[in-house]
XYZ file of C-alpha atoms in Angstrom:
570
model
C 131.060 164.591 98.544
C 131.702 165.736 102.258
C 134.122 163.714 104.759
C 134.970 163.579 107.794
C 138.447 165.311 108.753
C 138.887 163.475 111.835
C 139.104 160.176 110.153
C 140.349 161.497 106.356
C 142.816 163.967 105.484
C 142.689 166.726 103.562
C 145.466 166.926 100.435
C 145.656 167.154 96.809
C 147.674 165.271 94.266
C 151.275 166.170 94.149
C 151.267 167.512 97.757
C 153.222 167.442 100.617
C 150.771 169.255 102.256
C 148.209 167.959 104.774
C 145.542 168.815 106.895
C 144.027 167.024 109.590
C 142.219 166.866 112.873
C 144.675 164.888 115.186
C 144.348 163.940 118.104
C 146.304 164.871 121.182
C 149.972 162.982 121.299
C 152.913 163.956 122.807
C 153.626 167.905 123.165
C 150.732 168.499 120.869
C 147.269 169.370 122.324
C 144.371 168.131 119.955
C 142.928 170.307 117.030
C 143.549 170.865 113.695
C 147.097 171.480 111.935
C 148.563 172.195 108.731
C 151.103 169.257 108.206
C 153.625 168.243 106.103
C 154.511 164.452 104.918
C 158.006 164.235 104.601
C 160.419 162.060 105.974
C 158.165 158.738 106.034
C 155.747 157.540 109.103
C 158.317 158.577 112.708
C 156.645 161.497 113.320
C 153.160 162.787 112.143
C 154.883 165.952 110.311
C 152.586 168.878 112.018
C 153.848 171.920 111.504
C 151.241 174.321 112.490
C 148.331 174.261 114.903
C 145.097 176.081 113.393
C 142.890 178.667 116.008
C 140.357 180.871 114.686
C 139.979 184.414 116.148
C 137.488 187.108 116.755
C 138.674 190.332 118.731
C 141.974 188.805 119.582
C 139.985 185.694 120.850
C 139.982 182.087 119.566
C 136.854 180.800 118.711
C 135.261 177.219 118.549
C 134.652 176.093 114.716
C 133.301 172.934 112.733
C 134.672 171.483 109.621
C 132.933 170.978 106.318
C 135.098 169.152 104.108
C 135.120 168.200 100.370
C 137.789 166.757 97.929
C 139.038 170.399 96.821
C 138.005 173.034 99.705
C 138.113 172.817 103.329
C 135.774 175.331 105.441
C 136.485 176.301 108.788
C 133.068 177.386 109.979
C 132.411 179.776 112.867
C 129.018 181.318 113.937
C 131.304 185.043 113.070
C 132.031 183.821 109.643
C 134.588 180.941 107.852
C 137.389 180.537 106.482
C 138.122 178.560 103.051
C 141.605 176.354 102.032
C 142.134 175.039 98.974
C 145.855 173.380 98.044
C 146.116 175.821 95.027
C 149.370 174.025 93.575
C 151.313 171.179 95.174
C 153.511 173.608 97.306
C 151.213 176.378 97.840
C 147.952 176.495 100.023
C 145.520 179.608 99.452
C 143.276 180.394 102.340
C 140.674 183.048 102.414
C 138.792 183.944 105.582
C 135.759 186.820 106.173
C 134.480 187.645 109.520
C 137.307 185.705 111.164
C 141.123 186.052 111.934
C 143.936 182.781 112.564
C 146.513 182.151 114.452
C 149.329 179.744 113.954
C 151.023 177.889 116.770
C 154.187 176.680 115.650
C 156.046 174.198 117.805
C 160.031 175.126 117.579
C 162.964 173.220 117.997
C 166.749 172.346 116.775
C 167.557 175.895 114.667
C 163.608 176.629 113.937
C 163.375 180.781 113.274
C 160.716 182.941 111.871
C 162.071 185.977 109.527
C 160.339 188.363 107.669
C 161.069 188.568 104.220
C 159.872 191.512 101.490
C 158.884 190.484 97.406
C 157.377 192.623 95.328
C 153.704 192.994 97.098
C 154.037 193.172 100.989
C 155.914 192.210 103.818
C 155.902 188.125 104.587
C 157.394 185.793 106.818
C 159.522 182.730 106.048
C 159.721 179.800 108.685
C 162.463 177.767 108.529
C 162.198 174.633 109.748
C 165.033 172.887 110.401
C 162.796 169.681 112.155
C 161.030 169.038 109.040
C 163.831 170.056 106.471
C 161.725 172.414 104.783
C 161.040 176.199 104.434
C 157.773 177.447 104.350
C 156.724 181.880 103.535
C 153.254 182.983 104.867
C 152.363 185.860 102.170
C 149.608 188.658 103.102
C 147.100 189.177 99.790
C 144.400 191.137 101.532
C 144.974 191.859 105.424
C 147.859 191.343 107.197
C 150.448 188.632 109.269
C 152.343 189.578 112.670
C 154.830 187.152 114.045
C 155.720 186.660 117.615
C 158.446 184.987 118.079
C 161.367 184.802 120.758
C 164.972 184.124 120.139
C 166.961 182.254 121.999
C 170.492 183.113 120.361
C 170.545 179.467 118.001
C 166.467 179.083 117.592
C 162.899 180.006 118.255
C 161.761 179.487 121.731
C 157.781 179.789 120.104
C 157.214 181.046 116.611
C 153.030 181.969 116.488
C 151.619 184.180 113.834
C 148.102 185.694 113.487
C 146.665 186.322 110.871
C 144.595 189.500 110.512
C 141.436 190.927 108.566
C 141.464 193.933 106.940
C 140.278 196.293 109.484
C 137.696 198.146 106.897
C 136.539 195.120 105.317
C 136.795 192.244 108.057
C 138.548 190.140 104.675
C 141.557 187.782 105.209
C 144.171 186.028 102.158
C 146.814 184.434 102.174
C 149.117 181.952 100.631
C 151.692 179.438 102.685
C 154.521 178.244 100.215
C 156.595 175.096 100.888
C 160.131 175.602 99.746
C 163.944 173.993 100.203
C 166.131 177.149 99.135
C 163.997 180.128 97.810
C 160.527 180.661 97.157
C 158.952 180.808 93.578
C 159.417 184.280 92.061
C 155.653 185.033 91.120
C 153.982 188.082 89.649
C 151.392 187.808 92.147
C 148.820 185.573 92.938
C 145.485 184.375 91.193
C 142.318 184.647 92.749
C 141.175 182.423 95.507
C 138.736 181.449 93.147
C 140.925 181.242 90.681
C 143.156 178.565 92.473
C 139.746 176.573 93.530
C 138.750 176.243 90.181
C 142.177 174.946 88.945
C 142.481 171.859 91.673
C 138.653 171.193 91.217
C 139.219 170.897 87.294
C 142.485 168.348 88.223
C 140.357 166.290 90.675
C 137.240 166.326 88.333
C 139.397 164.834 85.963
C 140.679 162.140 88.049
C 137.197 161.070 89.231
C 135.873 161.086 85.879
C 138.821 158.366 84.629
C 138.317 156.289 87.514
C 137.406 152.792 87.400
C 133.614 152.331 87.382
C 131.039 150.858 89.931
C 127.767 150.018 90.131
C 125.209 152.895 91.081
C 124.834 151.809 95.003
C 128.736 152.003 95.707
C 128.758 155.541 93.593
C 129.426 157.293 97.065
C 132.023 154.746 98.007
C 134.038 155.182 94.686
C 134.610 158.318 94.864
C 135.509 158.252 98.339
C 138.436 156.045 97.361
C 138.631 158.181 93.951
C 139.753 161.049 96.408
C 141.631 158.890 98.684
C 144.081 157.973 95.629
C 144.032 161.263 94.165
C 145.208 162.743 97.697
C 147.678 160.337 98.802
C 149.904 160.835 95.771
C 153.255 163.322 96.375
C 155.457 164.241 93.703
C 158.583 162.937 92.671
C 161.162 164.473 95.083
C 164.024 163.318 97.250
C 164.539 159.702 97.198
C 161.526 159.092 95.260
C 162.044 159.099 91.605
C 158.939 159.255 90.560
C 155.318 160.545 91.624
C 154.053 157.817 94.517
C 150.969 157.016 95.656
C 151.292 156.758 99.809
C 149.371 154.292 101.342
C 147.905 157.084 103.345
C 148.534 160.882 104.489
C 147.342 160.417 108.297
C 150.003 158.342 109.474
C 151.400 155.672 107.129
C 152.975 158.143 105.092
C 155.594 156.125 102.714
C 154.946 153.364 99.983
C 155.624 149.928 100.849
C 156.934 147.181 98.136
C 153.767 145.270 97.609
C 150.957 148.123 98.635
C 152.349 149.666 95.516
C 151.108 147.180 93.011
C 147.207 146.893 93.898
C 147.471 151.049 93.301
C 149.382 150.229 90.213
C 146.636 148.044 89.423
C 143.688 150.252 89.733
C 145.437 152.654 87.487
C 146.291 150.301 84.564
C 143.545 151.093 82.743
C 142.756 154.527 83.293
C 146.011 156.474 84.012
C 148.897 153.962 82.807
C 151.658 156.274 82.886
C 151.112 156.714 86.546
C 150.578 153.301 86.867
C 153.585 151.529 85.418
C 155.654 154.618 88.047
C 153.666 152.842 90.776
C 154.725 149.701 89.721
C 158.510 150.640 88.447
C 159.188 152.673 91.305
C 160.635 150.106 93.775
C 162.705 148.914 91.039
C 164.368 151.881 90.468
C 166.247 151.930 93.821
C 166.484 147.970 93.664
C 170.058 147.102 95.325
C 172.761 145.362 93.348
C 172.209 142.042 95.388
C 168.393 141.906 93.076
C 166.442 143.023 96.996
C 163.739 145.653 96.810
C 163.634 147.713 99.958
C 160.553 147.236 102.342
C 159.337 151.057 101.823
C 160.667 154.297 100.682
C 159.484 158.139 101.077
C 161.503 161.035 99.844
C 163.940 161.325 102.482
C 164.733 157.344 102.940
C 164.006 153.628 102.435
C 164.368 150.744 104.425
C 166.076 147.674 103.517
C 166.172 145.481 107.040
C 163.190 143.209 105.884
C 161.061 143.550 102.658
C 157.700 142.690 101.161
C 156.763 139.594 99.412
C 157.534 138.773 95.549
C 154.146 139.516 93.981
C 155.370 141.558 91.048
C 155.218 138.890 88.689
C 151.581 138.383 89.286
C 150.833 142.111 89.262
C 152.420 142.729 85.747
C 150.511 139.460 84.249
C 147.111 141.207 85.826
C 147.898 144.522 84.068
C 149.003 142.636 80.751
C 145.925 141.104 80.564
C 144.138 144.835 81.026
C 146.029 147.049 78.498
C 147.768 147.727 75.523
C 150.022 150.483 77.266
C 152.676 147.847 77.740
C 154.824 147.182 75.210
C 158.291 146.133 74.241
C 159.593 149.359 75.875
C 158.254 148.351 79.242
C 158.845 144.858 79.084
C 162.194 145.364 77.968
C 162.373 147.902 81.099
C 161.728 145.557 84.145
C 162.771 142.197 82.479
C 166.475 142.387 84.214
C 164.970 143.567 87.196
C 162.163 141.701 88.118
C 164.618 138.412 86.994
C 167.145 140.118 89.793
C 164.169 140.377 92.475
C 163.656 136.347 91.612
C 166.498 135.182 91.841
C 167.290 137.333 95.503
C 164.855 134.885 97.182
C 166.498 131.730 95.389
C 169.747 132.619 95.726
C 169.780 134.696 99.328
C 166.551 133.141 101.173
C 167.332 129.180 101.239
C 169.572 129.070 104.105
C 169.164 125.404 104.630
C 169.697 125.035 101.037
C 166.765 122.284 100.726
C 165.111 124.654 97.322
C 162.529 126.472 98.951
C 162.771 129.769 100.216
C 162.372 131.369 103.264
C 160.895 134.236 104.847
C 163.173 135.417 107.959
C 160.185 137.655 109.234
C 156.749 137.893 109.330
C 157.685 141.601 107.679
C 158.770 140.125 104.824
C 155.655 138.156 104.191
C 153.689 141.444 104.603
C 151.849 139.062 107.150
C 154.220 140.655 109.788
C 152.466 139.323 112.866
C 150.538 136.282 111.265
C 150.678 132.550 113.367
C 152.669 131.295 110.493
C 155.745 133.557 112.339
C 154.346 132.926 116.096
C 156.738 130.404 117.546
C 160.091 130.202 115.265
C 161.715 131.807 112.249
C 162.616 132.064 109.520
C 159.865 130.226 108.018
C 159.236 128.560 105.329
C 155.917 129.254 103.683
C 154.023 127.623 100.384
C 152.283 131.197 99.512
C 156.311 132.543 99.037
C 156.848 129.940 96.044
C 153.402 130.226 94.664
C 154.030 134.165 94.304
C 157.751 132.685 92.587
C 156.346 130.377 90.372
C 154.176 132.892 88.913
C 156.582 135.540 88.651
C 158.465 132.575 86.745
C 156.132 132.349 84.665
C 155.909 135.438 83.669
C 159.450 135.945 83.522
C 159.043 132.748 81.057
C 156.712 135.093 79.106
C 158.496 138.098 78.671
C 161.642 136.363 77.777
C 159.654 135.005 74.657
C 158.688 138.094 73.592
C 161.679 139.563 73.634
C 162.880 136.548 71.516
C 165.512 135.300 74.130
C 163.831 131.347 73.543
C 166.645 130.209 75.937
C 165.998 132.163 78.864
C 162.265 131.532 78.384
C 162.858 127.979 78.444
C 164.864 128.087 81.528
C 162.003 130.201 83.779
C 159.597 127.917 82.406
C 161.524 124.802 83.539
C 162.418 126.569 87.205
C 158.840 127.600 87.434
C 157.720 123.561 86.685
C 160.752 122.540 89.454
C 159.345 125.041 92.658
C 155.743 123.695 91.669
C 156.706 120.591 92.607
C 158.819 121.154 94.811
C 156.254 123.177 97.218
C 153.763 120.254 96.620
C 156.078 117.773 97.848
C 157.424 119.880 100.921
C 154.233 121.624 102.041
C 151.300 119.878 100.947
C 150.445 116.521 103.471
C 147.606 115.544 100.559
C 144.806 117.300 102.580
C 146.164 120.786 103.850
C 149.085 122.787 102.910
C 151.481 123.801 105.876
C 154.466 126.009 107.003
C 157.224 125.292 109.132
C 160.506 126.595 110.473
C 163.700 126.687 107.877
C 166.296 124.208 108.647
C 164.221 122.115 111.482
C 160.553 121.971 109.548
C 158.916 121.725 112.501
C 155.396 122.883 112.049
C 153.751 126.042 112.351
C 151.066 126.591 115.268
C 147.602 128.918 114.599
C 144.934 128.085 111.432
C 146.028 131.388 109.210
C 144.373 132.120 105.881
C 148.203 133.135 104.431
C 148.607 128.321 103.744
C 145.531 129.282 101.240
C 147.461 131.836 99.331
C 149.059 129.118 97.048
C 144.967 129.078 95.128
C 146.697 132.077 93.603
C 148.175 129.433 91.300
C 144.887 128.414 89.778
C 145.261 125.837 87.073
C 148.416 125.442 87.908
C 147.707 123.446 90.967
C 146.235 119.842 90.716
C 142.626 119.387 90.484
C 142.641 117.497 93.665
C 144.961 120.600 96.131
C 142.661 123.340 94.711
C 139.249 121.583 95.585
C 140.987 120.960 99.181
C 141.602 124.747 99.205
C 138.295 125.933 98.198
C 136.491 123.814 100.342
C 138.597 124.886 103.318
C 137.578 128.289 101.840
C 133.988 127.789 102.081
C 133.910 125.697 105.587
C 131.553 127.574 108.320
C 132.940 128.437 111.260
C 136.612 129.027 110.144
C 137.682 131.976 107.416
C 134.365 132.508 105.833
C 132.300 135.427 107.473
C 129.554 137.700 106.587
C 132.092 139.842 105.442
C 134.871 138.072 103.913
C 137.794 136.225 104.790
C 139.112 136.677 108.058
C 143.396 136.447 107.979
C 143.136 134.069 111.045
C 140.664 131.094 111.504
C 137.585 132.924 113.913
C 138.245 129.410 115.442
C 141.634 129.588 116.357
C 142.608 130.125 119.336
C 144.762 133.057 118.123
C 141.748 134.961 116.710
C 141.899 138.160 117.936
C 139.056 140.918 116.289
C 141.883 143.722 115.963
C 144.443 141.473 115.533
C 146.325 142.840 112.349
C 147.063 139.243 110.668
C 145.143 137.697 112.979
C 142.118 137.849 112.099
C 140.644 141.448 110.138
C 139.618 141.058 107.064
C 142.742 142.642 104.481
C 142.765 143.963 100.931
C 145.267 142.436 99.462
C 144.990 138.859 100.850
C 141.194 139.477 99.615
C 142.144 140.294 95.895
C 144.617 137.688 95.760
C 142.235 135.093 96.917
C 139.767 136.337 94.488
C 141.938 136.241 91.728
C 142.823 133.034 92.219
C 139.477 131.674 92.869
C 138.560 133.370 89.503
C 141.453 131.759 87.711
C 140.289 128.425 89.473
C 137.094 128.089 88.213
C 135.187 129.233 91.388
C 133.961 132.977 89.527
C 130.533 132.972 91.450
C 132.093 132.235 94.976
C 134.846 135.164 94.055
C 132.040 137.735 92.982
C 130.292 136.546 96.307
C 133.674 137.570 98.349
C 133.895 140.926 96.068
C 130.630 142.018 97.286
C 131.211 141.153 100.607
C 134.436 143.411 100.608
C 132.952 145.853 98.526
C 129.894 146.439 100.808
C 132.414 146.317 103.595
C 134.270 149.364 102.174
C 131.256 151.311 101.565
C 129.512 151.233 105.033
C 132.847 151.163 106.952
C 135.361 153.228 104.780
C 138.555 152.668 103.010
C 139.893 150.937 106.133
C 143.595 149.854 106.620
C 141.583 146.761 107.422
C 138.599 145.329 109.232
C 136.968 143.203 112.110
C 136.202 140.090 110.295
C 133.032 139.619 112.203
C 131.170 143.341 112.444
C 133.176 144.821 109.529
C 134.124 148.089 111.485
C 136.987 149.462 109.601
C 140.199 149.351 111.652
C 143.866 151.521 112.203
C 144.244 153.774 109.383
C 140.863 155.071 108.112
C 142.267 156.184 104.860
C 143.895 153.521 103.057
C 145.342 153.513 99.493
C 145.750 149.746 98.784
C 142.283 149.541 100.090
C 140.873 152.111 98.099
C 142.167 150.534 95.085
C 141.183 147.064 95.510
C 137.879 148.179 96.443
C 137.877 150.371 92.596
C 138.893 147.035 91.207
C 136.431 144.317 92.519
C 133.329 146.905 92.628
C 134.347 147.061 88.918
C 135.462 143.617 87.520
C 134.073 141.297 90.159
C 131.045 143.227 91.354
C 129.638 145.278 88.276
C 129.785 142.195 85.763
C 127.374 139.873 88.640
């Protein structure tokens, strides 16, 4: 499989490292650069810009990308990366030299530094917390760089041949204190040959699809293997990003579709996807709105849909046990009760969202005029996680507790019906003053999550509104605003592309509500999407051209998971 570099990174599992085409933005002029994904999505992380040289001259090349290599091709010859180990890129180059531009600031400085081989260089950058040492296998590495008494006005180093056999190697190490002490290096093809056997793996376990979406699968097979860094920092675990071109951190309900593509085919890393968020929860029961390894964020956070996550998996494998469920019990109870106990601020029993960011609708009509809002898809999401709750309780024989969830889960049921359902639509309003909520958004649907849980009579108003022409229903899905309204807008985030996870919810809970044949129908849709358009952040509702972020985790994942549940068993 080849991709395009200008719209998908290259990366490997466990990496920090990056390497992309960007575009040009701020001091940077456009090419390609070396990057590294620390410190969450403020700044794009490049460290080094990539030339190519002949004579002492830079030279125009073309990329030819796949999963494990990337080839930067000139007419004089190439040159070959491959992300040997998470920290360590190997890079071998014939015909052709490089040179790396390396934009300084704060305390930035370029050494050089001796081990047992050759001379190499360390640059220490103090911008992106991180070391890195440039080490000379065959040819050699000159530095020029100017100090200015407390940094590096310009750190560049070239990267030279071997002047009798026009060969180039090298190997750039990311370290925080000192480099690994190594008895030299493998082989280039040596270190191709161990990421290839890693990835082959990884597609190989991936969730099937059917034969015409083979392409597409492992497109999003890569996509998941690259996004995920290693547990470092503030992350306790290995993560799965949502993406390595921009949206570098993991958000608080992205994390759970990846955890739910991996349920059945790599559950250790799954139930760390899922666990993850829990294990930084704060004492109050909140779950931040995203993390990376430096940081998280706790000023708004991500909508309660662990409870329906961890029934999905349940149902999928026999991984989880009493050890797991014993595991996020407390926690997930805690995360509950936060919304009851710290989101009712009118204290009428039905929680609140105080911004659109918390719904992970952030910009969705539901928030347009007034907040914080009220909102029936918040209480369906706690009613299941209630539920749930209800069921690991009995399983870990406390009968009392299980009877209380199961009774609190009953209450909010009807509690939403009576406050947000007018007996033909279901609606959200502002906290405190219920006045109504303008637009026609797709989020009043989400309570079909529910399935049999809702009366016969709310879900057939649901699905019909569902089917209607003219409104949600396109040629390629559901669109997150009516295509009606007059708040459509084609690139409108919430209002209006065609999302991920609003589309697996809404499938689910079609499924779950009888309506299997009108969820496959939706599944293909998305999943046909996806494959002609990419593993889009999301997508115009009406042409299906993927949208923002071309290389999308969640998206990936969801597409792996209708292609083969929804789609394969048509």
């Amino acid at each position: 499989m080849n991709f395009d570099l200008k719209r998908v990174p290259f990366s490997r599992y466990g990496s920090y490292f990056v390497i992309s085409h960007l575009k040009e933005f701020d001091k940077y002029m456009e090419g390609c650069y070396l990057r590294i994904v620390r410190g969450g999505d403020n700044d794009i992380g490049a460290v080094f810009r990539i030339a190519l040289t002949k004579d002492g001259q830079e030279i125009p090349f073309t990329y030819d990308a796949t999963p494990t290599e990337l080839a930067l091709v000139t007419e004089h010859g190439k040159v070959r990366w491959c992300i040997a180990e998470p920290d360590r890129v190997h890079v071998q180059a014939s015909g052709v030299g490089l040179k790396f531009y390396y934009e300084s600031g704060a305390y930035d400085y370029a050494i050089s530094m001796h081990d047992d081989h050759k001379r190499c260089w360390e640059v220490n950058s103090f911008s992106r917390d991180t070391r890195f040492k440039l080490a000379p296998i065959t040819g050699d590495i000159e530095v020029d760089s100017q100090w200015l008494g407390l940094h590096s006005k310009h750190i560049t180093l070239q990267c030279l041949p071997d002047p009798t056999t026009d060969d180039l190697e090298f190997s750039i190490e990311e370290y925080r204190a000192v480099p690994k002490k190594r008895d030299g290096y493998p082989s280039y093809e040596q270190s191709l040959a161990g990421v290839k056997a890693h990835y082959d793996e990884w597609v190989a376990r991936t969730l099937s699809a059917p034969e015409p979406y083979e392409q597409a699968r492992e497109l999003a097979a890569y996509i998941t293997w690259s996004c995920v860094v290693r547990a470092d920092g503030y992350l306790p675990r290995d993560a799965m990003y949502m993406s390595k071109n921009w949206m570098t951190n993991i958000w608080s309900w992205d994390h759970c579709f990846n955890a739910m593509a991996l349920i059945q085919t790599a559950p250790e890393l799954a139930w760390d996807q899922f666990m993850i968020f829990f294990d930084r929860q704060d004492e109050s029961g909140m779950l931040p709105d995203f993390m990376n390894d430096k940081t998280a964020l706790w000023n708004c956070c991500k909508p309660p849909i662990h409870g329906w996550t961890l029934k999905w998996m349940m149902d999928r494998t026999s991984f989880l046990t009493d050890k797991q469920y014993r595991e996020v019990y407390k926690p997930l109870a805690a995360w509950t009760k936060w919304w009851l106990n710290h989101r009712d601020d009118d204290r009428d029993g039905v929680p609140q969202y105080n911004h659109g960011n918390d719904c992970g609708w952030d910009n969705s009509t539901v928030f347009l005029t007034s907040i914080p809002v009220e909102s029936p898809d918040l209480c369906a999401f706690l009613i299941l996680q209630m539920d749930v709750l209800a069921s690991l309780a009995h399983i870990l024989e406390k009968e009392d507790e299980a009877r209380q969830w199961r009774a609190e889960a009953d209450h909010l049921l009807q509690r939403m019906l009576d406050h947000f359902w007018d007996g033909e639509k279901f609606t959200a309003m502002q906290s405190g003053t219920h006045a109504a909520s303008i637009g026609d958004s797709l989020l009043l649907f989400m309570p079909i999550v529910l399935g049999e849980r809702l009366p016969e009579d709310v879900r057939n108003h649901l699905i019909e509104g569902l089917k209607q022409s003219g409104r949600f229903l396109t040629e390629n899905g559901l669109a997150t605003e009516s295509v009606s309204s007059p708040y459509y807008s084609s690139d409108g985030y919430w209002r209006g592309p065609i999302w991920a996870p609003s589309s697996m919810l809404l499938i689910d809970g079609l499924t779950r509500s009888g309506e299997l044949e009108f969820a496959q129908n939706l599944a293909a849709k998305f999943c046909g999407m996806a494959a002609r358009s990419g593993m889009a952040e999301n997508y115009d509702a009406i042409t299906g051209e993927g949208l923002r972020d071309p290389a999308f985790t969640w998206t990936s994942s969801v597409f792996l998971i209708l292609a083969n549940e929804w789609v394969q068993s048509k």
